[in-house]
GROMACS .gro file of C-alpha atoms in nm:
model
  150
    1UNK     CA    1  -2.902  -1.411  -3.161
    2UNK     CA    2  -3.106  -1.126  -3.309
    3UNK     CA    3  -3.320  -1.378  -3.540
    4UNK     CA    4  -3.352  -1.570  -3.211
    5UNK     CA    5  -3.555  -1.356  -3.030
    6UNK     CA    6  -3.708  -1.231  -3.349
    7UNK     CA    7  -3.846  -1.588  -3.386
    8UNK     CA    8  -3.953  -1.574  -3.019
    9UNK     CA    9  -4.120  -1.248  -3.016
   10UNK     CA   10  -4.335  -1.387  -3.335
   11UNK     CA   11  -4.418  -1.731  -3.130
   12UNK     CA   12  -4.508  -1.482  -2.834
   13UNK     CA   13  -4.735  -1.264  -3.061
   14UNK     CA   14  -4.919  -1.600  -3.242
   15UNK     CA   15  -5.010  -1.674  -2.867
   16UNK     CA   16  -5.131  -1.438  -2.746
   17UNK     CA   17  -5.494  -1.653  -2.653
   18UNK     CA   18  -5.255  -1.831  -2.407
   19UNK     CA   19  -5.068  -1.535  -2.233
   20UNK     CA   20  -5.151  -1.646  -1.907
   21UNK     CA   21  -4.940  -1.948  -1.898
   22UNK     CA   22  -4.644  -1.803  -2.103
   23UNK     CA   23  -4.524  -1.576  -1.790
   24UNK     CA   24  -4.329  -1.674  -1.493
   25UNK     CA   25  -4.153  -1.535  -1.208
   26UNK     CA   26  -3.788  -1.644  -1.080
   27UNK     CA   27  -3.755  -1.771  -0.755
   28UNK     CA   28  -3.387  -1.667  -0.729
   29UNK     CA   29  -3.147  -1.487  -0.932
   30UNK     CA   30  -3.077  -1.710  -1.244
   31UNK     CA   31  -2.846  -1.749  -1.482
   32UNK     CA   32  -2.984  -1.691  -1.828
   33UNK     CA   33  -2.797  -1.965  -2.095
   34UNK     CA   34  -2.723  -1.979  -2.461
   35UNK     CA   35  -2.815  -2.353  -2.429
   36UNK     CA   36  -2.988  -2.587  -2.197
   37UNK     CA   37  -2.698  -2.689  -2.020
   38UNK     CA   38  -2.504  -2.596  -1.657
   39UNK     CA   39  -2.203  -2.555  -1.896
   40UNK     CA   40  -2.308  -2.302  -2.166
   41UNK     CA   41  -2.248  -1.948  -2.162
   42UNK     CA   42  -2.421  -1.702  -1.973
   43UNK     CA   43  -2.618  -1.446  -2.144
   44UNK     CA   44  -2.734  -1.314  -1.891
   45UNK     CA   45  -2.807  -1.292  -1.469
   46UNK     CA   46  -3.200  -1.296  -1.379
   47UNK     CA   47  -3.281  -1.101  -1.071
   48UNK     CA   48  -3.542  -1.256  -0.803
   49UNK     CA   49  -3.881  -1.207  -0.829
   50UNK     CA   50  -3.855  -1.130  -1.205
   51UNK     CA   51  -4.090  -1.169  -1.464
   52UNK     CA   52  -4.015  -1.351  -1.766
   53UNK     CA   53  -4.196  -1.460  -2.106
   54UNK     CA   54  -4.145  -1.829  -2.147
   55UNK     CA   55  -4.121  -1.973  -2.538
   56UNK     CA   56  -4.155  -2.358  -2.390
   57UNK     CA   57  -4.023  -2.626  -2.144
   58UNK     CA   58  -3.847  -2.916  -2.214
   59UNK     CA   59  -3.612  -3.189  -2.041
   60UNK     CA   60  -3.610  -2.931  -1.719
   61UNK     CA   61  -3.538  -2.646  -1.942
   62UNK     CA   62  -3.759  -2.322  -2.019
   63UNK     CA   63  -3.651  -2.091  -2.333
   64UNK     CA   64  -3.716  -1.776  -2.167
   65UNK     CA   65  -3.706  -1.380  -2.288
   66UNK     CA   66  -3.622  -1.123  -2.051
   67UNK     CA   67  -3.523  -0.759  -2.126
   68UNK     CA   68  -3.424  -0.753  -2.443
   69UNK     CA   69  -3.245  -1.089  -2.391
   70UNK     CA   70  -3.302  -1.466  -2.503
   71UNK     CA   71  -3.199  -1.789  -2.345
   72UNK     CA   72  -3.228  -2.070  -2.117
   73UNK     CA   73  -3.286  -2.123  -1.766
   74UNK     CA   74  -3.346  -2.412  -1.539
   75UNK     CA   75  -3.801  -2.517  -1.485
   76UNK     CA   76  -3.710  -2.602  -1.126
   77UNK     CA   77  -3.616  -2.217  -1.031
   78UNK     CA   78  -3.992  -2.055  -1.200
   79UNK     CA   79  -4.332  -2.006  -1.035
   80UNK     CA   80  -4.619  -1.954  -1.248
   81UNK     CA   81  -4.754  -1.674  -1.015
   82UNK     CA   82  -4.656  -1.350  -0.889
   83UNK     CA   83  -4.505  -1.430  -0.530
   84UNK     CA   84  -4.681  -1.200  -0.260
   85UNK     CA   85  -4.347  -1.213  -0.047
   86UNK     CA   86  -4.027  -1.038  -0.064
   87UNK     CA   87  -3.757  -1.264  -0.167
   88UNK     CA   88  -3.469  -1.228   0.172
   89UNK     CA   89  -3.081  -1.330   0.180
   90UNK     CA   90  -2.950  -1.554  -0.078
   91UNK     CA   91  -3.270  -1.551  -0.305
   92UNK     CA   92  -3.496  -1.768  -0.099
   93UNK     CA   93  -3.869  -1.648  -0.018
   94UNK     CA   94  -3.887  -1.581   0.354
   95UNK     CA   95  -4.082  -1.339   0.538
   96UNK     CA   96  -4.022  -1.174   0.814
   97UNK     CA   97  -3.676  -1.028   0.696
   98UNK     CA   98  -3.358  -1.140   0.846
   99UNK     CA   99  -3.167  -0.842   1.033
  100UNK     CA  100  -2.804  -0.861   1.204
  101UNK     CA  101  -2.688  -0.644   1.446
  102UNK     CA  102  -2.341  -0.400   1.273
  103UNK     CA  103  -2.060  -0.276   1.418
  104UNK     CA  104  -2.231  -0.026   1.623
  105UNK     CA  105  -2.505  -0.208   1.791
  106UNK     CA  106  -2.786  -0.149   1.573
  107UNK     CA  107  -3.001  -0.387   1.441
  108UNK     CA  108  -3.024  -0.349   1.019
  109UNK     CA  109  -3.242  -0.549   0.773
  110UNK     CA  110  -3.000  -0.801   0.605
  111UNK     CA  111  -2.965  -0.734   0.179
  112UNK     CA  112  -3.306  -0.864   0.027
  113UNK     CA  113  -3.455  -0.902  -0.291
  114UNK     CA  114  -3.754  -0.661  -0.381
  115UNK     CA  115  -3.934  -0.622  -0.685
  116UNK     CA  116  -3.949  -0.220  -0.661
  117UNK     CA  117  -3.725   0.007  -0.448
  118UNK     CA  118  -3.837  -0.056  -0.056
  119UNK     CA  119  -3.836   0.223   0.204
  120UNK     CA  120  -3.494   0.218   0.372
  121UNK     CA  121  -3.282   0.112   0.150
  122UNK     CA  122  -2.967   0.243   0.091
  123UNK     CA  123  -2.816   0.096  -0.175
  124UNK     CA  124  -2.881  -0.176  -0.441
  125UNK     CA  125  -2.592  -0.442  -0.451
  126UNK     CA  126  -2.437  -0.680  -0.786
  127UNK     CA  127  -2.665  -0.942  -0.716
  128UNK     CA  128  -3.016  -0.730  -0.701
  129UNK     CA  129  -3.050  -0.709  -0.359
  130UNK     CA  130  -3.155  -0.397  -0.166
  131UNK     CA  131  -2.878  -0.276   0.115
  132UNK     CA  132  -3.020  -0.123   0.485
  133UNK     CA  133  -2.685  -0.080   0.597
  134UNK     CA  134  -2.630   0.249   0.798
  135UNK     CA  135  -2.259   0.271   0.708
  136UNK     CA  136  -2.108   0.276   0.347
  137UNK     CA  137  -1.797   0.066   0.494
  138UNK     CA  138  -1.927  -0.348   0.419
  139UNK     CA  139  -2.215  -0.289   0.267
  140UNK     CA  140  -2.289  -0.554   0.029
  141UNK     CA  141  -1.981  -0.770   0.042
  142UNK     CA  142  -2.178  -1.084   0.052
  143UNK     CA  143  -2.348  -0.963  -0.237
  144UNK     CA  144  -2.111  -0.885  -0.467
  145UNK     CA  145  -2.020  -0.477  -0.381
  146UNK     CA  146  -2.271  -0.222  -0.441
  147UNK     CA  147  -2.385  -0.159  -0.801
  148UNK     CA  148  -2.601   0.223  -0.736
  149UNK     CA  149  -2.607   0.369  -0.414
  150UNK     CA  150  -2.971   0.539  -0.321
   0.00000   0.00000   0.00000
């Protein structure tokens, strides 16, 4: 794997005239592959809103680095340019946020996606989103438990 992205970093430096159109964001978390195939092994998971450094497209595939970390990922899930939105629940781009109302009465901004740490949060969950809740009991358990509280 190590001459892999090795091999990548030197096709990265060779264009660097074209920088522009070797970056993309993610529209979603993503799994990053070994292959170019639903069924190969993960490398990797690809938080919204992410920037990567793509090697090339082909057949609906991009060869993609990100942190440290080479693979595959599907064309369909990258935008070209930064998104100017937060990313809400379940990795789609919305704006405004969603909120639901907990188990006493308030109204709290549901887990979202956010490039940098927003104000409020509370806690960043498994899957990269940032927790509001006011209450450590249920936070993030649509979201795979907490990974760092804040």
């Amino acid at each position: 794997m190590k001459v892999i992205q090795f091999l990548f970093l030197i096709g990265l430096i060779l264009g660097v005239e074209n920088a522009q159109a070797q970056v993309a964001y993610t529209k979603t978390g993503l799994n990053l592959r070994v292959l170019p195939s639903r069924n190969s092994e993960v490398v990797s998971t690809i938080p919204a809103v992410s920037m990567v450094s793509i090697g090339g497209c082909q057949g609906g595939w991009c060869n993609v680095y990100y942190l440290g970390n080479n693979g595959y990922v599907k064309e369909a899930y990258l935008i070209r340019e930064r998104p100017n939105t937060s990313v809400g629940h379940r990795g789609k781009f919305s704006n405004p946020n969603r909120y639901y109302t907990n188990s006493v009465g308030e109204r709290v901004q549901s887990p979202t996606y956010y490039s940098n740490t927003p104000s409020g949060a509370t806690a960043v969950c498994n899957d990269g989103t940032y927790s509001f809740s006011r209450s450590r009991r249920g936070t993030c358990s649509h979201h795979g438990g907490v990974r760092r509280w804040l």
